[in-house]
Short mmCIF file of C-alpha atoms and ligand atoms in Angstrom, two decimals:
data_model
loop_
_atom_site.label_atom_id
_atom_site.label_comp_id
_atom_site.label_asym_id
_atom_site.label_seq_id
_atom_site.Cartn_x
_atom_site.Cartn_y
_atom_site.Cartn_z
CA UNK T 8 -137.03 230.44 -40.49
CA UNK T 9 -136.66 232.72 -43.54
CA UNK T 10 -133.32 233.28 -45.37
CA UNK T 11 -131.92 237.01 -44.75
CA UNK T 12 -130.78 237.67 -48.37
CA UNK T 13 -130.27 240.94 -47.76
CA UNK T 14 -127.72 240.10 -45.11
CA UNK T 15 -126.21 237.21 -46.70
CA UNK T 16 -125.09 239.45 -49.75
CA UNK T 17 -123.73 241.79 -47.93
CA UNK T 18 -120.62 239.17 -47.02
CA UNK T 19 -120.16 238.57 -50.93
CA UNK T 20 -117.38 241.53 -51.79
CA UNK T 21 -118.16 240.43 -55.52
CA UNK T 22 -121.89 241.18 -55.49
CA UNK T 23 -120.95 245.17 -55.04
CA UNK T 24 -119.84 245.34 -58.57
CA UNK T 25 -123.82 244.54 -59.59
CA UNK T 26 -123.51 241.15 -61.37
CA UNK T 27 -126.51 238.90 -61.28
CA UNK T 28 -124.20 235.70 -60.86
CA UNK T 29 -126.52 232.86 -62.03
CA UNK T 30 -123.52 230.38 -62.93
CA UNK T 31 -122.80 229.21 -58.99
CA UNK T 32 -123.22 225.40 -60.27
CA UNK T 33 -120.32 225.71 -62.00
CA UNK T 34 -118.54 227.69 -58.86
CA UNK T 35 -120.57 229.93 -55.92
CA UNK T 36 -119.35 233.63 -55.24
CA UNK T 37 -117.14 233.71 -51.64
CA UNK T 38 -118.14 235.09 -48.83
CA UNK T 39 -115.60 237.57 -46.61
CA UNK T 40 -115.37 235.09 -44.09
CA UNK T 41 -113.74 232.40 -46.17
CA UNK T 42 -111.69 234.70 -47.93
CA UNK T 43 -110.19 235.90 -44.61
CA UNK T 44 -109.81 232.01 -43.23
CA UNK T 45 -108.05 231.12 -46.46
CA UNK T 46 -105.73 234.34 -45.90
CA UNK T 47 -105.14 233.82 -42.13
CA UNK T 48 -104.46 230.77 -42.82
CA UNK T 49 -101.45 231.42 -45.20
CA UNK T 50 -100.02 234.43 -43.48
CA UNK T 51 -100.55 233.19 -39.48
CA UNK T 52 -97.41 230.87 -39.39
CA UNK T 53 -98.21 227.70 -40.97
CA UNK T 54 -95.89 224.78 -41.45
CA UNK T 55 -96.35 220.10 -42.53
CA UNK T 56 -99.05 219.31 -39.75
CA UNK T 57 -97.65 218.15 -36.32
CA UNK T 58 -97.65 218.50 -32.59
CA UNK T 59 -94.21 220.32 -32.03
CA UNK T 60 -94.70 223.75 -33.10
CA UNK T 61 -97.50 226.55 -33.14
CA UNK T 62 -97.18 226.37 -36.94
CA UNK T 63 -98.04 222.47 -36.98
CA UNK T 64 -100.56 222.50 -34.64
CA UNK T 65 -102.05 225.44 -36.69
CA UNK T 66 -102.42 222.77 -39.76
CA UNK T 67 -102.90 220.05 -38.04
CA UNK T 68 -106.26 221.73 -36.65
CA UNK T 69 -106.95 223.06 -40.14
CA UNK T 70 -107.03 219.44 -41.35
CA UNK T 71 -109.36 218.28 -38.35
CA UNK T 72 -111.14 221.27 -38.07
CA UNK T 73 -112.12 220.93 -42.23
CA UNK T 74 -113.58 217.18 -41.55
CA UNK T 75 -115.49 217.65 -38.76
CA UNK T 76 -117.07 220.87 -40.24
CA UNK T 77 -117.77 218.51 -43.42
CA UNK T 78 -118.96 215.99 -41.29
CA UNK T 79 -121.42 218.41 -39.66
CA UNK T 80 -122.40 219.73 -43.18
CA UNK T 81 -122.69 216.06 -44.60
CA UNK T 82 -123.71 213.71 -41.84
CA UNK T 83 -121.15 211.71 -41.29
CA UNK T 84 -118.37 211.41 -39.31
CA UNK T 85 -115.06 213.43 -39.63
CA UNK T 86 -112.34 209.93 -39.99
CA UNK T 87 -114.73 209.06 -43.23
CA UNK T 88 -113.80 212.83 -44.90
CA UNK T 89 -111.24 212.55 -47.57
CA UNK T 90 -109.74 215.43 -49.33
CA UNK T 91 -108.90 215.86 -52.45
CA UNK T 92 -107.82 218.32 -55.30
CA UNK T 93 -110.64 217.78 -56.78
CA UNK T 94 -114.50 215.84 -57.35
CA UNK T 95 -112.55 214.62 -60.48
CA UNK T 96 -109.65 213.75 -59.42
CA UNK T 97 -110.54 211.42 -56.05
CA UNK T 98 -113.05 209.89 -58.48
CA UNK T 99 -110.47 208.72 -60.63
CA UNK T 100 -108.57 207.54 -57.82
CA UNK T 101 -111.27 205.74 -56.25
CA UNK T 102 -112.26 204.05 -59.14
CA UNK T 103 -108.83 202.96 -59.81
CA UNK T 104 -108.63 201.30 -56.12
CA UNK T 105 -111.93 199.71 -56.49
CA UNK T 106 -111.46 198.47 -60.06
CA UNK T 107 -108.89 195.87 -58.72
CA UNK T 108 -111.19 193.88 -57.42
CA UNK T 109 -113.62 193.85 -60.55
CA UNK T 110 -112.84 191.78 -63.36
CA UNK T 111 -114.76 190.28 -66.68
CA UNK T 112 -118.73 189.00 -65.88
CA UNK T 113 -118.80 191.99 -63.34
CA UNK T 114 -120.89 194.61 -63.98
CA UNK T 115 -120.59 198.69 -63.53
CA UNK T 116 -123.43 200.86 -63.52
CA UNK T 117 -123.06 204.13 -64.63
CA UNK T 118 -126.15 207.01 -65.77
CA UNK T 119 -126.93 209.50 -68.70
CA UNK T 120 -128.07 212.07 -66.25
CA UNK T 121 -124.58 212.19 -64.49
CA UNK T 122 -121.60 214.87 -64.81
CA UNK T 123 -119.02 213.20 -66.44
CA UNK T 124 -116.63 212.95 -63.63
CA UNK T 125 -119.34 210.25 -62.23
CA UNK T 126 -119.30 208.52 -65.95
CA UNK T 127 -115.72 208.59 -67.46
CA UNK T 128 -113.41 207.08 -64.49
CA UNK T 129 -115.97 204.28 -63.93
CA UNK T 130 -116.18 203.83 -67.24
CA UNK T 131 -112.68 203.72 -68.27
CA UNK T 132 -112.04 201.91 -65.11
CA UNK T 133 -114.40 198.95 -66.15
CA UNK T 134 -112.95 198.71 -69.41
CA UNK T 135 -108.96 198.56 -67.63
CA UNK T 136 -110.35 195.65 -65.70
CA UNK T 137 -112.73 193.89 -68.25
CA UNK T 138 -115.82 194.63 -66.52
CA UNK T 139 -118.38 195.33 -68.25
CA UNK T 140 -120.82 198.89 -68.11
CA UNK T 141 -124.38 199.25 -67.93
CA UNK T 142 -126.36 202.62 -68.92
CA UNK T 143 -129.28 203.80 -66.94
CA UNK T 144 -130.94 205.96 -69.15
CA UNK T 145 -133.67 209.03 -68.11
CA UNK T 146 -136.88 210.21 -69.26
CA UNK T 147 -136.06 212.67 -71.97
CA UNK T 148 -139.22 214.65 -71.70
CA UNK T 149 -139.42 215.48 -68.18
CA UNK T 150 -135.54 214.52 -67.10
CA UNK T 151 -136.92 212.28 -64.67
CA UNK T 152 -134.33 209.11 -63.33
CA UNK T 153 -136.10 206.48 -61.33
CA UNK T 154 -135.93 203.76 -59.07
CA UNK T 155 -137.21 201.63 -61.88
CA UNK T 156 -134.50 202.75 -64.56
CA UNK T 157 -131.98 202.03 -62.52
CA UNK T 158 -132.98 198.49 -60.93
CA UNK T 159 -133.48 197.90 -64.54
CA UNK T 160 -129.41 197.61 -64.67
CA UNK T 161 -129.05 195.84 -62.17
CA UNK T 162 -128.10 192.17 -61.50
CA UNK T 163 -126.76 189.94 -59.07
CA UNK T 164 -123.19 190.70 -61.22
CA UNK T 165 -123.19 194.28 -60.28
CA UNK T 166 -120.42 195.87 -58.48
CA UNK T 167 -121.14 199.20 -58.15
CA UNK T 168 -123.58 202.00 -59.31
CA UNK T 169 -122.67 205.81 -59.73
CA UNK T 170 -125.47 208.44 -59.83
CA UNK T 171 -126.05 211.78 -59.14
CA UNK T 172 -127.64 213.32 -55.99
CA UNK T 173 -128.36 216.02 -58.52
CA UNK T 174 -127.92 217.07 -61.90
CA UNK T 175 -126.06 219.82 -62.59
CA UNK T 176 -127.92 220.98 -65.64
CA UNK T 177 -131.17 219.62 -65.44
CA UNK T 178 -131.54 219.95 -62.19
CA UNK T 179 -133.18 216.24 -61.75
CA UNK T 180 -133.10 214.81 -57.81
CA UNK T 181 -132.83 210.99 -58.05
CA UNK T 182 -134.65 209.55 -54.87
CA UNK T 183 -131.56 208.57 -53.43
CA UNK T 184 -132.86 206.59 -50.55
CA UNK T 185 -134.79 204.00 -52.57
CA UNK T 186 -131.54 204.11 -55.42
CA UNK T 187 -129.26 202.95 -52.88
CA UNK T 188 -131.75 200.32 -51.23
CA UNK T 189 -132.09 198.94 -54.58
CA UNK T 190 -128.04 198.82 -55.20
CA UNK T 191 -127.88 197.32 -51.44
CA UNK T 192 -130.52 194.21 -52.47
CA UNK T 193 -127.95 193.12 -55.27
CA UNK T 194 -124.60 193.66 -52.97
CA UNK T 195 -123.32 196.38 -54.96
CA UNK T 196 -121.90 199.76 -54.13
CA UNK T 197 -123.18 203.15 -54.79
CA UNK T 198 -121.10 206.25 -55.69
CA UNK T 199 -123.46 208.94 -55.11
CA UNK T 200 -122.23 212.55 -57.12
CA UNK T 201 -123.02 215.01 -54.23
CA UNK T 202 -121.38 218.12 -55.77
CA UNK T 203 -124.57 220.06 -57.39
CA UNK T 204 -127.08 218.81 -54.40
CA UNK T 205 -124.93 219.36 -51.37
CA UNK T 206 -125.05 223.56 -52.13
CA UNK T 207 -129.10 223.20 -52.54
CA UNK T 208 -130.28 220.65 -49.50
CA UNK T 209 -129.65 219.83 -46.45
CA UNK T 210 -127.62 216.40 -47.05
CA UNK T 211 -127.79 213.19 -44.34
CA UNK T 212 -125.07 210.91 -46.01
CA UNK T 213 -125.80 208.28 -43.66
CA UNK T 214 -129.16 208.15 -43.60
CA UNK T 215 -129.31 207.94 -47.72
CA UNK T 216 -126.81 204.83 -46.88
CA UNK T 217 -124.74 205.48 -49.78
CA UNK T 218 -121.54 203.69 -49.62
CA UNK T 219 -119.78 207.46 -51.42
CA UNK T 220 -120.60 210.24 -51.47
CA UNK T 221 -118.46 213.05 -53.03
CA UNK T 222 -118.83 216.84 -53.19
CA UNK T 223 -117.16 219.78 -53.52
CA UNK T 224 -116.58 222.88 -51.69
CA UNK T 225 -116.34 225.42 -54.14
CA UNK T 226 -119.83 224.91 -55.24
CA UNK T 227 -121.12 225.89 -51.63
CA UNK T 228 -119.61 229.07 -50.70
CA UNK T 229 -115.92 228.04 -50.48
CA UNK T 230 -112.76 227.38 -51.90
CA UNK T 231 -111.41 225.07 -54.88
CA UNK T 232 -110.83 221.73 -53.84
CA UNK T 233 -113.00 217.72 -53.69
CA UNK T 234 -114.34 216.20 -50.62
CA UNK T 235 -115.23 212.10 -50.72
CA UNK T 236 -116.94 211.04 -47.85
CA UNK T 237 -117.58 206.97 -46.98
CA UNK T 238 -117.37 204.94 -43.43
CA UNK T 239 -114.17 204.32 -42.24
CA UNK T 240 -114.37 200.78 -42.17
CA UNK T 241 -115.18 200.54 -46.34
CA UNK T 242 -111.73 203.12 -46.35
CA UNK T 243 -110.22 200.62 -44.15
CA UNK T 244 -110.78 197.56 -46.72
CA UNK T 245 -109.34 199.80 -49.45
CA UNK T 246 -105.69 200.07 -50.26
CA UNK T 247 -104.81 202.86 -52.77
CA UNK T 248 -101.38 203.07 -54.15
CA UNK T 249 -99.28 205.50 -51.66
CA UNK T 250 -95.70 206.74 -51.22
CA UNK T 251 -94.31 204.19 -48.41
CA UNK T 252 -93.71 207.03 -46.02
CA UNK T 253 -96.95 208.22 -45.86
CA UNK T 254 -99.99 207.65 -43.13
CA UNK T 255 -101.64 204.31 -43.40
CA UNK T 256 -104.34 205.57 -41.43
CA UNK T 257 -107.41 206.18 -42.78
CA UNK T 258 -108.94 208.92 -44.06
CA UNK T 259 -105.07 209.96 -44.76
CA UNK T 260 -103.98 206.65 -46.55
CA UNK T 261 -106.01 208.24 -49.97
CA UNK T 262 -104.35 212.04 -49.40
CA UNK T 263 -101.94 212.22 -51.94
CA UNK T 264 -98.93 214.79 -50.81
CA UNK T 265 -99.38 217.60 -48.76
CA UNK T 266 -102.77 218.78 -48.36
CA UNK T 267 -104.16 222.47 -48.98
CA UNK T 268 -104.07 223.56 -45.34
CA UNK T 269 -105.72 227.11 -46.11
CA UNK T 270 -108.27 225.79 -48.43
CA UNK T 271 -109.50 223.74 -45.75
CA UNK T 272 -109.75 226.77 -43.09
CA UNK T 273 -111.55 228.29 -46.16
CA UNK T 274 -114.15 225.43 -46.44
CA UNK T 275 -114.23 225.17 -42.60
CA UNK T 276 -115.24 229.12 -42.75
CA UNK T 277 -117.89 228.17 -45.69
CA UNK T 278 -119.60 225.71 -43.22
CA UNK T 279 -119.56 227.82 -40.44
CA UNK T 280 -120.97 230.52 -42.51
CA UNK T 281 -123.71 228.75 -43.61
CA UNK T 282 -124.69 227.59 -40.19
CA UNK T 283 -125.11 231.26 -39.95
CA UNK T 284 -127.72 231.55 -41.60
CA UNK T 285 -129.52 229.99 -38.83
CA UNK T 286 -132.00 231.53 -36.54
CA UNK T 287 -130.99 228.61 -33.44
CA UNK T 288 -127.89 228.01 -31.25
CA UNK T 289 -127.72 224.31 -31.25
CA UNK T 290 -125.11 222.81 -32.47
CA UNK T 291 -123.16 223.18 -35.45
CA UNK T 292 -124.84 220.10 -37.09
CA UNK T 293 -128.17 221.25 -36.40
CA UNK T 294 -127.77 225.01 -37.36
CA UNK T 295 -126.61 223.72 -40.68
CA UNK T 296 -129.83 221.86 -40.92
CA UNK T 297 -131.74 224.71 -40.43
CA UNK T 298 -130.17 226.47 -42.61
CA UNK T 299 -130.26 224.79 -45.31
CA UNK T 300 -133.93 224.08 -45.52
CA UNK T 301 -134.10 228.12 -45.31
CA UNK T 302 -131.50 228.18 -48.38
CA UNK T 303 -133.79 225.18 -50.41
CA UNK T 304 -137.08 227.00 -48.89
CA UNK T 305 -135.60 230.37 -50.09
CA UNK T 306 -134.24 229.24 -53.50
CA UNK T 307 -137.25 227.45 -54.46
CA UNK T 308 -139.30 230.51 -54.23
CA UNK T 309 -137.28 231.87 -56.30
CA UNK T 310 -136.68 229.36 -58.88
CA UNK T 311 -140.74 229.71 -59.01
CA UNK T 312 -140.42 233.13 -59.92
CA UNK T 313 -137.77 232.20 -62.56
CA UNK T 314 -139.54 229.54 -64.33
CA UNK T 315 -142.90 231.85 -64.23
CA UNK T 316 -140.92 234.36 -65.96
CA UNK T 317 -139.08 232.52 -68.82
CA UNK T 318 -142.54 230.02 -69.14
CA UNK T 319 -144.34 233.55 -69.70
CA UNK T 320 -141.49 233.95 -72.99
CA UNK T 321 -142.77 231.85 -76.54
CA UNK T 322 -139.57 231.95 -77.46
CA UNK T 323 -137.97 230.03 -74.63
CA UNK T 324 -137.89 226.22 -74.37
CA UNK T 325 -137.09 225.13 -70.91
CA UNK T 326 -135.75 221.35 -70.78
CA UNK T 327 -136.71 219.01 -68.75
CA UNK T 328 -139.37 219.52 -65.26
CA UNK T 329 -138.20 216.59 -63.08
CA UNK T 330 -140.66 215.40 -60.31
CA UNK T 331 -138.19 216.78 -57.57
CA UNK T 332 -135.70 219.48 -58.46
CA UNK T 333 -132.54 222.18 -57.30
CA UNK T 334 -133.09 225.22 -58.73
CA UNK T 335 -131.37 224.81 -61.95
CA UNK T 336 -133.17 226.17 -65.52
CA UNK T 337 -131.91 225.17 -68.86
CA UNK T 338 -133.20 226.88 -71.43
CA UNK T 339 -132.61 227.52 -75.22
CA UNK T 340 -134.25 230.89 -76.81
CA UNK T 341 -135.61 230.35 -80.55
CA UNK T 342 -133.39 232.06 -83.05
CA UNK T 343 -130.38 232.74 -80.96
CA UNK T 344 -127.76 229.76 -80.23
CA UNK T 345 -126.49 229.28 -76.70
CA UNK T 346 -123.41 231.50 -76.54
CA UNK T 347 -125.68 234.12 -78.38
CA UNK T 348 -127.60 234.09 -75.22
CA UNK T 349 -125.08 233.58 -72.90
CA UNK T 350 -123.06 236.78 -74.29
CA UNK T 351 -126.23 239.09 -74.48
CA UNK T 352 -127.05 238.23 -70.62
CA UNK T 353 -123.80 239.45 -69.79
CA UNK T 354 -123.46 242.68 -71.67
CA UNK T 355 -126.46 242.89 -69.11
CA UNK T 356 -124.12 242.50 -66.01
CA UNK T 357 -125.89 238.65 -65.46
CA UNK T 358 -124.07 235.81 -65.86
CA UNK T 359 -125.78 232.74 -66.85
CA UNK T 360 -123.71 230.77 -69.36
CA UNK T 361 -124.48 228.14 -72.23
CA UNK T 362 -122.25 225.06 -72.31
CA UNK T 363 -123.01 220.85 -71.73
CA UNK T 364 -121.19 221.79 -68.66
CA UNK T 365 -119.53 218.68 -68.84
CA UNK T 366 -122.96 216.83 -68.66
CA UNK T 367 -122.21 215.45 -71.70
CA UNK T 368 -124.20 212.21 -72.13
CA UNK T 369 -127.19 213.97 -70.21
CA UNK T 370 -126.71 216.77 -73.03
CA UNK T 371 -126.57 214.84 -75.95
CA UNK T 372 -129.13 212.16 -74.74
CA UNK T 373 -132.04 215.32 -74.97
CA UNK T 374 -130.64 216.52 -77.95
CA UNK T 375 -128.77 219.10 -77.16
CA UNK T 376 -125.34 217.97 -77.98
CA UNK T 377 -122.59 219.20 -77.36
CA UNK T 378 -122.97 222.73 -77.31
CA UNK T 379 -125.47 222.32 -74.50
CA UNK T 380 -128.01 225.38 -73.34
CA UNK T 381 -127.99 228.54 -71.26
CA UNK T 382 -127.72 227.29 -67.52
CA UNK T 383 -129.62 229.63 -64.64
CA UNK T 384 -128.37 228.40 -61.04
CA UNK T 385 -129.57 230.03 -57.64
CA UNK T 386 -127.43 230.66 -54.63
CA UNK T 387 -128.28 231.41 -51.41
CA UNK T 388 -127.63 235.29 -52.10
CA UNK T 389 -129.38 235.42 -55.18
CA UNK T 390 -132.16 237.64 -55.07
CA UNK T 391 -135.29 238.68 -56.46
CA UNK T 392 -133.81 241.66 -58.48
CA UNK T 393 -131.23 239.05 -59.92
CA UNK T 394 -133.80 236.78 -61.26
CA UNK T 395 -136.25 240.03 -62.55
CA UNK T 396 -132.91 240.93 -64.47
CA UNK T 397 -132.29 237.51 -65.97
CA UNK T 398 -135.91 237.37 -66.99
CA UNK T 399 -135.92 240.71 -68.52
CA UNK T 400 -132.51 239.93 -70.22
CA UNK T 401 -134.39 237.28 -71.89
CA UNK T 402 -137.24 238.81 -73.00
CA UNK T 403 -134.91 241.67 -74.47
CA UNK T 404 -134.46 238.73 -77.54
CA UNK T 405 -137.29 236.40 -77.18
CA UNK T 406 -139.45 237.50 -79.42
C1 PLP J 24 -122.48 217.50 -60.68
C2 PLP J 24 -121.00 217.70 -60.77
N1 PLP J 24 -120.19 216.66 -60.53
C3 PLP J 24 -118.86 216.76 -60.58
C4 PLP J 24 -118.25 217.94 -60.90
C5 PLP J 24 -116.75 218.01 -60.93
O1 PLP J 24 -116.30 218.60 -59.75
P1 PLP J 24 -114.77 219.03 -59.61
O2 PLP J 24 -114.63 220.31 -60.35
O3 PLP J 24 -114.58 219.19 -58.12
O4 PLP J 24 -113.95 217.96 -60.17
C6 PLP J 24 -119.04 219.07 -61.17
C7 PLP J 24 -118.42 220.33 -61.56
O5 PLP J 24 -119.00 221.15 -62.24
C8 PLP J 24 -120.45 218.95 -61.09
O6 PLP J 24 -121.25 219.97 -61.33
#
């Protein structure tokens, strides 16, 4: 089944005002739909979740409602969906909870290739406890992070390794599968960074076997706020620090204070509009499936077209072409620094900015440092006009 683009934009109020919006990794464009559920949501009657009233029942079935449509989008099943305010923040948190039990001689496996939300709380974490971290490092030249570099890292003192599904500026798929087999062999735990994949793939959490698995909804079509997703029985054996009135059930035990009721209707609304997209009637699981191999069949076509047009420029470097990829081009233009670029593109109505996007290590590991490139992300209503304007936006300097 082919993506509709046509259709799809026409849910995206912001796409009328004719901005090519090439920076969804750092945060997608909204659809109607979720704006409406996030609305609704506020305005219906809402109240603290319960059974009494209309209002409670109205937020208790915004919380439920939110984990099982994760748990359709994800794989997994709704009691293992924790929210959160943020990726960040619930990785802090987690790594806080799990730190307790690590200690000096134990080992904590972090990666250059990662966001640095999946680097810093692990790291600072090991250090609170004594543990000691490990670097996984990635081929510079092609941005390629294997089995190999990672079981390089590992030993029978590992605790736990955190790596990306995907990276957000690179673009670089780690074969998760064979990752997390290779964790398993040494007993160790794997916190897998699902934020930039989820919006590009469909995702089977439990069939990847990874212990985490974190993402965030903003970056697929809904609203601001962090999603961590594990097996209720490894939330179970974990005891975060909690107010003493508050639910000792799991997935609530690690939901800090009142949670945003009409941001999850809004990421409830994202998932349903993405199983859309699909062309079957199945279930909601299975329509999401579909779906998103149209939106990774769809984007890849694109990114083709993308790459075709900036590899066509002498003046354009692209970094990095990883064996399996989202469709994510970084790119620095010869003469012109990144924010040059960045700021020409969108006197040109396209927005693709240049930062390290908080891919810091991954950024300064290929030499880029700290300023970082110009990032080009698709979406699923990105369309061929948009990328025949970014291209020609480039070629405007690249001389
Ligand atoms: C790959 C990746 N991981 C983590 C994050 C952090 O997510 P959050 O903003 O939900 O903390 C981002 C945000 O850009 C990201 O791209």
């Amino acid at each position: 089944m082919a993506l509709d683009v046509a259709r799809v934009r026409h849910s995206f109020p912001a796409l009328s005002g004719g901005i090519a919006y090439f920076d969804g990794p750092g945060g997608t464009q909204v659809p109607r739909e979720v704006a409406q559920a996030v609305a609704e949501t506020l305005i219906g009657g809402v109240s603290n979740r319960g059974t009494v009233t209309a209002s409670e029942r109205r937020a208790e079935s915004a919380v439920s409602g939110a984990r099982s449509a994760i748990a359709d989008l994800l794989g997994c099943t709704p009691d293992g969906v924790v929210f959160a305010r943020s990726m960040t923040q619930m990785t802090y948190d987690l790594s806080r909870v799990l730190a307790r039990h690590w200690g000096p001689g134990d080992e904590v496996v972090v990666t250059r290739l990662d966001h640095d939300a999946n680097i810093r709380p692990w790291v600072q974490a090991a250090r609170a406890s004594g543990a000691t971290v490990r670097w996984v490092e990635f081929d510079r030249a092609t941005a390629d992070l294997t089995v190999d570099d990672v079981r390089a890292q590992l030993s029978e003192r590992t605790r736990l390794v955190a790596v990306t599904g995907a990276s957000n500026v690179l673009g670089t798929r780690p074969d998760l599968p064979a990752i997390v087999e290779a964790v398993h062999e040494v007993d160790a735990l794997v916190h897998v960074d699902g934020v930039h994949l989820t919006p590009h793939a469909p995702a089977d959490v439990q069939a990847t076997g990874a212990d985490f698995y974190a993402c965030s909804p903003y970056k697929f079509l809904g609203p601001h706020h962090g999603v961590l997703v594990a097996a209720p029985e490894r939330l179970e054996s974990l005891h975060p620090d909690k107010l003493l009135p508050s639910s000792e059930e799991v997935p609530e035990r690690f939901e800090l204070g009142t949670l945003p009721y009409e941001m999850l209707a809004g990421t409830t609304a994202a998932v349903d509009f993405i199983a859309g997209f699909a062309s079957t009637v199945g279930d909601r699981r299975t329509r999401v499936l579909e779906s998103m191999r149209a939106v990774e069949e769809h984007e890849e076509t694109l990114f083709e077209r993308l790459l075709e047009g900036l590899r066509g420029l002498d003046a354009v470097t692209l970094h990095g072409s990883p064996q399996r990829r989202t469709p994510t081009a970084l790119f620095s233009v010869d003469g012109y620094s990144g924010r040059e670029v960045y700021e020409h593109l969108a006197r040109l109505d396209v927005n693709a900015p240049a930062s390290n996007f908080y891919a810091i290590e991954a950024m300064r590991w290929i030499g880029l440092g700290d300023e970082g490139a110009v990032r080009a992300g698709l979406a699923p209503y990105t369309d061929v006009e948009d990328v025949d304007r970014l291209v020609a936006g480039v070629k405007e300097i690249a001389r």
